[in-house]
């Protein structure tokens, strides 16, 4: 099985990191390699441009692709989306000069819109019944309204800094995007693909969770249970020849601060908080 992943840019590192955490360790090699073998002899990772990954998968050069939803939509290819991997979150928006006269999508009729996403832009305007001219650029889209090349743009925003700096305001949201795991439709039922999905899911499930271990007096067990919120009951183990039990539980990271002090209050001791690498549910 071949997995196409971004070869550079902001999506490269987090993607490699995720594969590593899922246990799919990449063979070290020279930087700028075009592909890498992994611990699994049946799995190879291909490094491609984020924008080209949908084409690799459609073509069958890779069974699996990891890239932004925006890129898959722009490609127009019908791929199966298997997982939302949660990073690379951004919005594709229609934006126009703050001091201009474009305040709604309708105001773009008869105007020029610059974008790196011409297919998404045309589909969007068609759906809205708006007749706008779409001009394709390959970067620095925010510049085009300032040099009278375009009246508005359709571009990516996340923190909003770039739009603000260029005195552009959001007129409408075109697409909400994040990085997804895509498969060729013919590969969806491949057991190897299912294995990868499960491994990645287990990493996503573990995010934001912590593992708590502690000792507690047996007669305080009900109090301990009450303190530990949700996420399935704790595991309780006898500590041989003692009136003490060992309690293990998974809790949300954001609850740890409160839970630990509450556990202390009801008599728990030796409380350990550890990270969870993977959680197979
Ligand atoms: N500012 C952003 N915040 C979050 N995600 C983004 C942002 N910009 C782009 N992305 C996501 O990353 C994908 C890749 O972006 P892009 O092709 O521009 O690469 P890059 O990481 O910016 O590197 P470069 O532009 O230098 O090639 C986009 O398709 C989008 O899904
Ligand atoms: O809302 P913000 O946080 O400011 O992010 C938005 C900017 O990020 C991306 O550019 P990038 O940094 O990838 O540069 P690029 O144009 O070279 O791709 C995107 O094209 C926007 O310009
Ligand atoms: Mg970019």
Short mmCIF file of N, CA, C and O in Angstrom, two decimals, residues 83-212:
data_model
loop_
_atom_site.label_atom_id
_atom_site.label_comp_id
_atom_site.label_asym_id
_atom_site.label_seq_id
_atom_site.Cartn_x
_atom_site.Cartn_y
_atom_site.Cartn_z
N UNK A 83 -11.16 9.69 7.17
CA UNK A 83 -10.98 10.27 8.50
C UNK A 83 -10.69 11.76 8.41
O UNK A 83 -10.00 12.20 7.49
N UNK A 84 -11.20 12.51 9.40
CA UNK A 84 -10.79 13.91 9.56
C UNK A 84 -9.63 13.89 10.55
O UNK A 84 -9.82 13.50 11.71
N UNK A 85 -8.46 14.27 10.10
CA UNK A 85 -7.28 14.16 10.97
C UNK A 85 -7.10 15.40 11.87
O UNK A 85 -6.21 15.43 12.72
N UNK A 86 -7.93 16.41 11.65
CA UNK A 86 -8.04 17.50 12.62
C UNK A 86 -7.06 18.66 12.52
O UNK A 86 -7.34 19.72 13.05
N UNK A 87 -5.94 18.51 11.82
CA UNK A 87 -5.01 19.64 11.72
C UNK A 87 -5.16 20.30 10.34
O UNK A 87 -5.98 19.87 9.53
N UNK A 88 -4.38 21.38 10.12
CA UNK A 88 -4.52 22.11 8.85
C UNK A 88 -5.91 22.73 8.72
O UNK A 88 -6.46 22.84 7.64
N UNK A 89 -6.45 23.14 9.87
CA UNK A 89 -7.80 23.72 9.87
C UNK A 89 -7.76 25.13 9.28
O UNK A 89 -6.97 25.97 9.72
N UNK A 90 -8.58 25.39 8.30
CA UNK A 90 -8.64 26.73 7.72
C UNK A 90 -9.98 26.91 7.02
O UNK A 90 -10.74 25.94 6.88
N UNK A 91 -10.26 28.13 6.62
CA UNK A 91 -11.49 28.42 5.90
C UNK A 91 -11.12 29.03 4.56
O UNK A 91 -10.21 29.85 4.48
N UNK A 92 -11.83 28.61 3.53
CA UNK A 92 -11.68 29.23 2.22
C UNK A 92 -12.79 30.28 2.16
O UNK A 92 -13.96 29.93 2.30
N UNK A 93 -12.38 31.54 2.02
CA UNK A 93 -13.40 32.60 2.07
C UNK A 93 -13.35 33.52 0.85
O UNK A 93 -12.30 33.67 0.20
N UNK A 94 -14.50 34.13 0.58
CA UNK A 94 -14.58 35.21 -0.39
C UNK A 94 -14.29 36.47 0.41
O UNK A 94 -14.94 36.72 1.43
N UNK A 95 -13.26 37.22 -0.02
CA UNK A 95 -12.89 38.44 0.72
C UNK A 95 -12.71 39.60 -0.25
O UNK A 95 -12.35 39.40 -1.42
N UNK A 96 -12.97 40.81 0.25
CA UNK A 96 -12.88 42.00 -0.61
C UNK A 96 -12.35 43.17 0.22
O UNK A 96 -12.41 43.14 1.45
N UNK A 97 -11.83 44.21 -0.45
CA UNK A 97 -11.31 45.38 0.28
C UNK A 97 -12.34 45.92 1.28
O UNK A 97 -13.51 46.09 0.92
N UNK A 98 -11.89 46.18 2.51
CA UNK A 98 -12.78 46.65 3.58
C UNK A 98 -13.50 47.93 3.22
O UNK A 98 -14.65 48.13 3.58
N UNK A 99 -12.79 48.82 2.50
CA UNK A 99 -13.39 50.12 2.19
C UNK A 99 -14.08 50.14 0.81
O UNK A 99 -14.46 51.20 0.33
N UNK A 100 -14.25 48.97 0.20
CA UNK A 100 -14.86 48.90 -1.13
C UNK A 100 -16.37 48.72 -1.05
O UNK A 100 -16.97 48.84 0.02
N UNK A 101 -16.98 48.43 -2.22
CA UNK A 101 -18.45 48.33 -2.22
C UNK A 101 -18.95 46.89 -2.34
O UNK A 101 -20.12 46.67 -2.64
N UNK A 102 -18.05 45.93 -2.11
CA UNK A 102 -18.51 44.52 -2.11
C UNK A 102 -18.84 44.09 -0.69
O UNK A 102 -17.97 43.95 0.16
N UNK A 103 -20.13 43.91 -0.45
CA UNK A 103 -20.56 43.56 0.91
C UNK A 103 -21.25 42.21 0.98
O UNK A 103 -21.41 41.64 2.05
N UNK A 104 -21.68 41.73 -0.18
CA UNK A 104 -22.31 40.41 -0.22
C UNK A 104 -21.88 39.72 -1.51
O UNK A 104 -21.31 40.35 -2.40
N UNK A 105 -22.18 38.42 -1.59
CA UNK A 105 -21.80 37.65 -2.77
C UNK A 105 -22.39 38.28 -4.04
O UNK A 105 -21.73 38.34 -5.07
N UNK A 106 -23.61 38.78 -3.94
CA UNK A 106 -24.29 39.35 -5.12
C UNK A 106 -23.50 40.51 -5.71
O UNK A 106 -23.51 40.72 -6.93
N UNK A 107 -22.78 41.25 -4.84
CA UNK A 107 -22.01 42.41 -5.32
C UNK A 107 -20.83 42.01 -6.21
O UNK A 107 -20.19 42.87 -6.81
N UNK A 108 -20.52 40.71 -6.27
CA UNK A 108 -19.38 40.26 -7.06
C UNK A 108 -19.76 40.02 -8.53
O UNK A 108 -18.92 39.82 -9.39
N UNK A 109 -21.05 40.08 -8.82
CA UNK A 109 -21.53 39.91 -10.21
C UNK A 109 -20.82 40.88 -11.14
O UNK A 109 -20.74 42.08 -10.84
N UNK A 110 -20.29 40.34 -12.23
CA UNK A 110 -19.61 41.17 -13.22
C UNK A 110 -18.22 41.61 -12.80
O UNK A 110 -17.55 42.36 -13.50
N UNK A 111 -17.76 41.12 -11.64
CA UNK A 111 -16.44 41.51 -11.13
C UNK A 111 -15.42 40.39 -11.34
O UNK A 111 -15.76 39.28 -11.73
N UNK A 112 -14.15 40.71 -11.02
CA UNK A 112 -13.06 39.74 -11.18
C UNK A 112 -12.63 39.22 -9.82
O UNK A 112 -12.41 39.99 -8.89
N UNK A 113 -12.49 37.91 -9.71
CA UNK A 113 -12.09 37.28 -8.44
C UNK A 113 -10.83 36.45 -8.67
O UNK A 113 -10.81 35.56 -9.52
N UNK A 114 -9.77 36.76 -7.92
CA UNK A 114 -8.51 36.01 -8.04
C UNK A 114 -8.46 34.90 -6.99
O UNK A 114 -8.92 35.09 -5.86
N UNK A 115 -7.92 33.77 -7.37
CA UNK A 115 -7.85 32.64 -6.43
C UNK A 115 -6.86 31.57 -6.88
O UNK A 115 -6.54 31.46 -8.06
N UNK A 116 -6.39 30.80 -5.87
CA UNK A 116 -5.59 29.61 -6.16
C UNK A 116 -6.51 28.41 -6.36
O UNK A 116 -6.04 27.30 -6.59
N UNK A 117 -7.82 28.64 -6.18
CA UNK A 117 -8.79 27.54 -6.25
C UNK A 117 -9.87 27.84 -7.29
O UNK A 117 -11.05 28.03 -6.95
N UNK A 118 -9.49 27.88 -8.60
CA UNK A 118 -10.45 28.28 -9.63
C UNK A 118 -11.65 27.34 -9.76
O UNK A 118 -12.76 27.81 -10.02
N UNK A 119 -11.45 26.05 -9.58
CA UNK A 119 -12.58 25.13 -9.73
C UNK A 119 -13.60 25.30 -8.62
O UNK A 119 -14.81 25.33 -8.86
N UNK A 120 -13.08 25.41 -7.37
CA UNK A 120 -13.99 25.64 -6.24
C UNK A 120 -14.72 26.96 -6.44
O UNK A 120 -15.92 27.07 -6.22
N UNK A 121 -13.97 27.99 -6.90
CA UNK A 121 -14.56 29.32 -7.09
C UNK A 121 -15.68 29.28 -8.12
O UNK A 121 -16.78 29.79 -7.88
N UNK A 122 -15.43 28.63 -9.27
CA UNK A 122 -16.44 28.60 -10.32
C UNK A 122 -17.69 27.85 -9.86
O UNK A 122 -18.81 28.28 -10.10
N UNK A 123 -17.47 26.71 -9.19
CA UNK A 123 -18.62 25.95 -8.69
C UNK A 123 -19.43 26.79 -7.70
O UNK A 123 -20.66 26.81 -7.75
N UNK A 124 -18.71 27.48 -6.83
CA UNK A 124 -19.37 28.32 -5.83
C UNK A 124 -20.22 29.41 -6.48
O UNK A 124 -21.39 29.59 -6.13
N UNK A 125 -19.65 30.11 -7.46
CA UNK A 125 -20.41 31.18 -8.11
C UNK A 125 -21.57 30.62 -8.93
O UNK A 125 -22.65 31.20 -8.96
N UNK A 126 -21.36 29.46 -9.57
CA UNK A 126 -22.45 28.83 -10.34
C UNK A 126 -23.62 28.51 -9.42
O UNK A 126 -24.77 28.79 -9.74
N UNK A 127 -23.29 27.93 -8.26
CA UNK A 127 -24.35 27.55 -7.31
C UNK A 127 -25.13 28.77 -6.82
O UNK A 127 -26.30 28.68 -6.50
N UNK A 128 -24.42 29.89 -6.73
CA UNK A 128 -25.06 31.12 -6.23
C UNK A 128 -25.71 31.89 -7.38
O UNK A 128 -26.31 32.94 -7.14
N UNK A 129 -25.52 31.40 -8.61
CA UNK A 129 -26.08 32.09 -9.78
C UNK A 129 -25.41 33.44 -10.01
O UNK A 129 -26.03 34.39 -10.48
N UNK A 130 -24.12 33.52 -9.67
CA UNK A 130 -23.39 34.78 -9.81
C UNK A 130 -22.44 34.68 -11.00
O UNK A 130 -21.69 33.70 -11.13
N UNK A 131 -22.44 35.71 -11.82
CA UNK A 131 -21.58 35.71 -12.99
C UNK A 131 -20.32 36.53 -12.69
O UNK A 131 -20.30 37.74 -12.89
N UNK A 132 -19.29 35.85 -12.19
CA UNK A 132 -18.04 36.55 -11.87
C UNK A 132 -16.91 35.95 -12.71
O UNK A 132 -16.96 34.78 -13.07
N UNK A 133 -15.91 36.76 -13.02
CA UNK A 133 -14.77 36.24 -13.77
C UNK A 133 -13.72 35.75 -12.78
O UNK A 133 -13.28 36.49 -11.90
N UNK A 134 -13.32 34.49 -12.93
CA UNK A 134 -12.34 33.90 -12.02
C UNK A 134 -10.96 33.90 -12.66
O UNK A 134 -10.78 33.43 -13.78
N UNK A 135 -9.99 34.50 -11.95
CA UNK A 135 -8.62 34.57 -12.45
C UNK A 135 -7.74 33.72 -11.54
O UNK A 135 -7.79 33.85 -10.32
N UNK A 136 -6.96 32.82 -12.13
CA UNK A 136 -6.12 31.94 -11.31
C UNK A 136 -4.75 32.53 -11.03
O UNK A 136 -4.07 33.02 -11.93
N UNK A 137 -4.35 32.50 -9.76
CA UNK A 137 -2.98 32.87 -9.36
C UNK A 137 -2.43 31.70 -8.55
O UNK A 137 -3.19 30.82 -8.15
N UNK A 138 -1.13 31.69 -8.30
CA UNK A 138 -0.57 30.55 -7.56
C UNK A 138 -0.03 30.95 -6.18
O UNK A 138 0.62 30.17 -5.51
N UNK A 139 -0.33 32.17 -5.74
CA UNK A 139 0.10 32.59 -4.42
C UNK A 139 -0.06 34.09 -4.28
O UNK A 139 -0.41 34.78 -5.25
N UNK A 140 0.17 34.59 -3.06
CA UNK A 140 0.05 36.02 -2.77
C UNK A 140 -1.25 36.60 -3.33
O UNK A 140 -1.30 37.72 -3.83
N UNK A 141 -2.31 35.84 -3.22
CA UNK A 141 -3.62 36.24 -3.75
C UNK A 141 -4.09 37.57 -3.16
O UNK A 141 -4.72 38.37 -3.85
N UNK A 142 -3.73 37.79 -1.89
CA UNK A 142 -4.19 39.00 -1.18
C UNK A 142 -3.70 40.29 -1.84
O UNK A 142 -4.23 41.36 -1.58
N UNK A 143 -2.66 40.18 -2.66
CA UNK A 143 -2.11 41.36 -3.31
C UNK A 143 -3.02 41.86 -4.44
O UNK A 143 -3.10 43.07 -4.70
N UNK A 144 -3.69 40.93 -5.11
CA UNK A 144 -4.36 41.26 -6.38
C UNK A 144 -5.39 42.39 -6.31
O UNK A 144 -5.46 43.19 -7.25
N UNK A 145 -6.17 42.54 -5.22
CA UNK A 145 -7.12 43.66 -5.20
C UNK A 145 -6.40 45.01 -5.10
O UNK A 145 -6.95 46.04 -5.53
N UNK A 146 -5.18 45.01 -4.57
CA UNK A 146 -4.45 46.27 -4.38
C UNK A 146 -3.82 46.78 -5.67
O UNK A 146 -3.45 47.95 -5.75
N UNK A 147 -3.68 45.89 -6.64
CA UNK A 147 -3.06 46.31 -7.90
C UNK A 147 -4.08 46.26 -9.05
O UNK A 147 -3.72 46.12 -10.21
N UNK A 148 -5.35 46.34 -8.66
CA UNK A 148 -6.47 46.36 -9.60
C UNK A 148 -6.51 45.16 -10.55
O UNK A 148 -7.03 45.23 -11.65
N UNK A 149 -5.92 44.06 -10.07
CA UNK A 149 -5.97 42.84 -10.88
C UNK A 149 -7.29 42.13 -10.63
O UNK A 149 -7.79 41.39 -11.49
N UNK A 150 -7.82 42.32 -9.43
CA UNK A 150 -9.08 41.66 -9.07
C UNK A 150 -9.86 42.57 -8.13
O UNK A 150 -9.30 43.46 -7.49
N UNK A 151 -11.19 42.33 -8.07
CA UNK A 151 -12.04 43.10 -7.16
C UNK A 151 -12.18 42.39 -5.82
O UNK A 151 -12.45 43.01 -4.80
N UNK A 152 -12.02 41.08 -5.87
CA UNK A 152 -12.17 40.27 -4.65
C UNK A 152 -11.30 39.03 -4.81
O UNK A 152 -10.76 38.77 -5.89
N UNK A 153 -11.16 38.27 -3.73
CA UNK A 153 -10.37 37.03 -3.79
C UNK A 153 -11.14 35.90 -3.10
O UNK A 153 -12.02 36.14 -2.29
N UNK A 154 -10.77 34.68 -3.46
CA UNK A 154 -11.20 33.52 -2.67
C UNK A 154 -9.90 32.89 -2.20
O UNK A 154 -9.08 32.45 -3.01
N UNK A 155 -9.66 32.93 -0.88
CA UNK A 155 -8.37 32.46 -0.38
C UNK A 155 -8.54 31.83 1.01
O UNK A 155 -9.58 31.98 1.65
N UNK A 156 -7.46 31.19 1.43
CA UNK A 156 -7.44 30.53 2.73
C UNK A 156 -7.20 31.56 3.83
O UNK A 156 -6.38 32.46 3.69
N UNK A 157 -7.94 31.39 4.94
CA UNK A 157 -7.65 32.18 6.12
C UNK A 157 -7.72 31.26 7.33
O UNK A 157 -8.49 30.30 7.34
N UNK A 158 -6.84 31.51 8.31
CA UNK A 158 -6.98 30.75 9.56
C UNK A 158 -6.97 31.70 10.75
O UNK A 158 -7.99 31.89 11.40
N UNK A 159 -5.86 32.37 11.00
CA UNK A 159 -5.87 33.35 12.11
C UNK A 159 -6.52 34.65 11.66
O UNK A 159 -6.95 35.45 12.50
N UNK A 160 -6.57 34.91 10.37
CA UNK A 160 -7.15 36.15 9.86
C UNK A 160 -6.12 37.27 9.70
O UNK A 160 -6.44 38.34 9.19
N UNK A 161 -4.89 36.99 10.10
CA UNK A 161 -3.83 38.02 10.07
C UNK A 161 -3.58 38.54 8.66
O UNK A 161 -3.53 39.75 8.44
N UNK A 162 -3.43 37.64 7.71
CA UNK A 162 -3.09 38.05 6.34
C UNK A 162 -4.18 38.96 5.76
O UNK A 162 -3.89 39.97 5.14
N UNK A 163 -5.44 38.59 5.97
CA UNK A 163 -6.54 39.41 5.46
C UNK A 163 -6.51 40.79 6.11
O UNK A 163 -6.62 41.82 5.44
N UNK A 164 -6.30 40.80 7.43
CA UNK A 164 -6.30 42.07 8.18
C UNK A 164 -5.19 42.99 7.70
O UNK A 164 -5.40 44.16 7.43
N UNK A 165 -4.00 42.43 7.60
CA UNK A 165 -2.84 43.20 7.16
C UNK A 165 -3.09 43.82 5.79
O UNK A 165 -2.65 44.92 5.50
N UNK A 166 -3.83 43.08 4.95
CA UNK A 166 -4.09 43.57 3.60
C UNK A 166 -5.43 44.30 3.49
O UNK A 166 -5.92 44.55 2.39
N UNK A 167 -6.03 44.63 4.65
CA UNK A 167 -7.29 45.38 4.72
C UNK A 167 -8.38 44.75 3.85
O UNK A 167 -9.08 45.42 3.11
N UNK A 168 -8.48 43.42 3.99
CA UNK A 168 -9.55 42.69 3.28
C UNK A 168 -10.52 42.14 4.31
O UNK A 168 -10.10 41.69 5.39
N UNK A 169 -11.79 42.17 4.00
CA UNK A 169 -12.79 41.64 4.92
C UNK A 169 -13.47 40.42 4.33
O UNK A 169 -13.61 40.29 3.11
N UNK A 170 -13.87 39.49 5.21
CA UNK A 170 -14.56 38.28 4.77
C UNK A 170 -15.97 38.64 4.33
O UNK A 170 -16.72 39.28 5.05
N UNK A 171 -16.34 38.23 3.12
CA UNK A 171 -17.68 38.47 2.60
C UNK A 171 -18.54 37.22 2.82
O UNK A 171 -19.70 37.29 3.19
N UNK A 172 -17.93 36.04 2.61
CA UNK A 172 -18.68 34.79 2.76
C UNK A 172 -17.70 33.62 2.92
O UNK A 172 -16.57 33.70 2.45
N UNK A 173 -18.16 32.56 3.59
CA UNK A 173 -17.31 31.36 3.69
C UNK A 173 -17.67 30.42 2.54
O UNK A 173 -18.84 30.14 2.29
N UNK A 174 -16.64 29.96 1.84
CA UNK A 174 -16.86 29.08 0.70
C UNK A 174 -16.71 27.61 1.13
O UNK A 174 -17.45 26.74 0.71
N UNK A 175 -15.73 27.35 1.99
CA UNK A 175 -15.47 25.96 2.43
C UNK A 175 -14.71 25.97 3.75
O UNK A 175 -13.84 26.80 3.97
N UNK A 176 -15.06 25.04 4.61
CA UNK A 176 -14.32 24.85 5.85
C UNK A 176 -13.47 23.60 5.65
O UNK A 176 -13.99 22.56 5.29
N UNK A 177 -12.15 23.73 5.86
CA UNK A 177 -11.26 22.62 5.50
C UNK A 177 -10.40 22.17 6.67
O UNK A 177 -10.17 22.90 7.63
N UNK A 178 -9.95 20.93 6.58
CA UNK A 178 -8.92 20.40 7.49
C UNK A 178 -8.31 19.22 6.75
O UNK A 178 -8.80 18.83 5.69
N UNK A 179 -7.25 18.68 7.32
CA UNK A 179 -6.58 17.56 6.65
C UNK A 179 -7.39 16.27 6.84
O UNK A 179 -7.87 15.98 7.93
N UNK A 180 -7.57 15.56 5.76
CA UNK A 180 -8.35 14.31 5.78
C UNK A 180 -7.53 13.16 5.23
O UNK A 180 -6.59 13.36 4.47
N UNK A 181 -7.96 11.97 5.61
CA UNK A 181 -7.39 10.76 5.03
C UNK A 181 -8.33 10.32 3.92
O UNK A 181 -9.51 10.07 4.16
N UNK A 182 -7.80 10.26 2.69
CA UNK A 182 -8.61 9.88 1.54
C UNK A 182 -8.13 8.56 0.97
O UNK A 182 -6.95 8.21 1.10
N UNK A 183 -9.04 7.84 0.33
CA UNK A 183 -8.65 6.59 -0.32
C UNK A 183 -9.23 6.54 -1.72
O UNK A 183 -10.25 7.16 -2.01
N UNK A 184 -8.58 5.78 -2.56
CA UNK A 184 -9.15 5.46 -3.87
C UNK A 184 -10.39 4.61 -3.59
O UNK A 184 -10.33 3.73 -2.73
N UNK A 185 -11.50 4.87 -4.30
CA UNK A 185 -12.72 4.10 -4.02
C UNK A 185 -12.50 2.58 -4.03
O UNK A 185 -13.11 1.86 -3.24
N UNK A 186 -11.60 2.10 -4.90
CA UNK A 186 -11.35 0.65 -4.97
C UNK A 186 -10.56 0.12 -3.79
O UNK A 186 -10.44 -1.09 -3.60
N UNK A 187 -9.94 1.02 -3.00
CA UNK A 187 -9.06 0.59 -1.91
C UNK A 187 -9.77 0.60 -0.55
O UNK A 187 -9.21 0.12 0.44
N UNK A 188 -11.01 1.11 -0.54
CA UNK A 188 -11.70 1.30 0.73
C UNK A 188 -11.81 0.01 1.55
O UNK A 188 -11.70 0.03 2.77
N UNK A 189 -12.03 -1.13 0.88
CA UNK A 189 -12.23 -2.38 1.61
C UNK A 189 -10.96 -3.18 1.83
O UNK A 189 -10.99 -4.28 2.38
N UNK A 190 -9.83 -2.63 1.43
CA UNK A 190 -8.54 -3.29 1.61
C UNK A 190 -8.24 -3.41 3.11
O UNK A 190 -8.26 -2.41 3.83
N UNK A 191 -7.93 -4.63 3.61
CA UNK A 191 -7.64 -4.80 5.04
C UNK A 191 -6.48 -3.93 5.52
O UNK A 191 -6.46 -3.49 6.67
N UNK A 192 -5.53 -3.69 4.65
CA UNK A 192 -4.38 -2.85 5.02
C UNK A 192 -4.85 -1.41 5.29
O UNK A 192 -4.34 -0.72 6.17
N UNK A 193 -5.80 -0.96 4.50
CA UNK A 193 -6.35 0.39 4.68
C UNK A 193 -7.09 0.46 6.02
O UNK A 193 -6.93 1.40 6.78
N UNK A 194 -7.86 -0.59 6.31
CA UNK A 194 -8.60 -0.63 7.58
C UNK A 194 -7.64 -0.60 8.76
O UNK A 194 -7.89 0.06 9.77
N UNK A 195 -6.52 -1.30 8.59
CA UNK A 195 -5.50 -1.33 9.66
C UNK A 195 -4.93 0.07 9.90
O UNK A 195 -4.74 0.50 11.04
N UNK A 196 -4.67 0.80 8.80
CA UNK A 196 -4.15 2.17 8.93
C UNK A 196 -5.18 3.08 9.58
O UNK A 196 -4.85 3.88 10.46
N UNK A 197 -6.44 2.96 9.16
CA UNK A 197 -7.50 3.79 9.73
C UNK A 197 -7.58 3.56 11.23
O UNK A 197 -7.65 4.50 12.02
N UNK A 198 -7.52 2.29 11.65
CA UNK A 198 -7.63 1.98 13.07
C UNK A 198 -6.44 2.58 13.84
O UNK A 198 -6.62 3.14 14.92
N UNK A 199 -5.25 2.46 13.28
CA UNK A 199 -4.06 2.99 13.96
C UNK A 199 -4.15 4.52 14.10
O UNK A 199 -3.85 5.06 15.16
N UNK A 200 -4.59 5.18 13.04
CA UNK A 200 -4.71 6.65 13.11
C UNK A 200 -5.82 7.07 14.06
O UNK A 200 -5.67 8.01 14.83
N UNK A 201 -6.94 6.34 14.02
CA UNK A 201 -8.05 6.63 14.94
C UNK A 201 -7.60 6.52 16.38
O UNK A 201 -8.01 7.31 17.23
N UNK A 202 -6.76 5.53 16.66
CA UNK A 202 -6.33 5.32 18.04
C UNK A 202 -5.47 6.49 18.53
O UNK A 202 -5.52 6.87 19.70
N UNK A 203 -4.72 7.10 17.62
CA UNK A 203 -3.93 8.29 18.00
C UNK A 203 -4.86 9.46 18.24
O UNK A 203 -4.72 10.19 19.23
N UNK A 204 -5.85 9.64 17.35
CA UNK A 204 -6.79 10.75 17.50
C UNK A 204 -7.60 10.60 18.79
O UNK A 204 -7.85 11.57 19.49
N UNK A 205 -7.98 9.36 19.12
CA UNK A 205 -8.75 9.12 20.35
C UNK A 205 -7.96 9.45 21.59
O UNK A 205 -8.52 9.82 22.62
N UNK A 206 -6.64 9.26 21.53
CA UNK A 206 -5.80 9.48 22.71
C UNK A 206 -5.51 10.96 22.93
O UNK A 206 -5.14 11.37 24.03
N UNK A 207 -5.71 11.77 21.89
CA UNK A 207 -5.40 13.20 22.01
C UNK A 207 -6.30 13.86 23.05
O UNK A 207 -7.51 13.64 23.09
N UNK A 208 -5.69 14.63 23.93
CA UNK A 208 -6.47 15.33 24.95
C UNK A 208 -6.90 14.43 26.10
O UNK A 208 -7.73 14.81 26.91
N UNK A 209 -6.36 13.21 26.16
CA UNK A 209 -6.71 12.31 27.26
C UNK A 209 -5.46 11.98 28.08
O UNK A 209 -4.34 11.99 27.57
N UNK A 210 -5.68 11.68 29.35
CA UNK A 210 -4.58 11.28 30.23
C UNK A 210 -4.97 10.01 30.96
O UNK A 210 -6.15 9.74 31.17
N UNK A 211 -3.94 9.25 31.36
CA UNK A 211 -4.17 8.02 32.11
C UNK A 211 -3.82 8.26 33.56
O UNK A 211 -2.72 8.74 33.86
N UNK A 212 -4.76 8.00 34.44
CA UNK A 212 -4.55 8.21 35.87
C UNK A 212 -4.39 6.87 36.57
O UNK A 212 -5.15 5.93 36.31
#
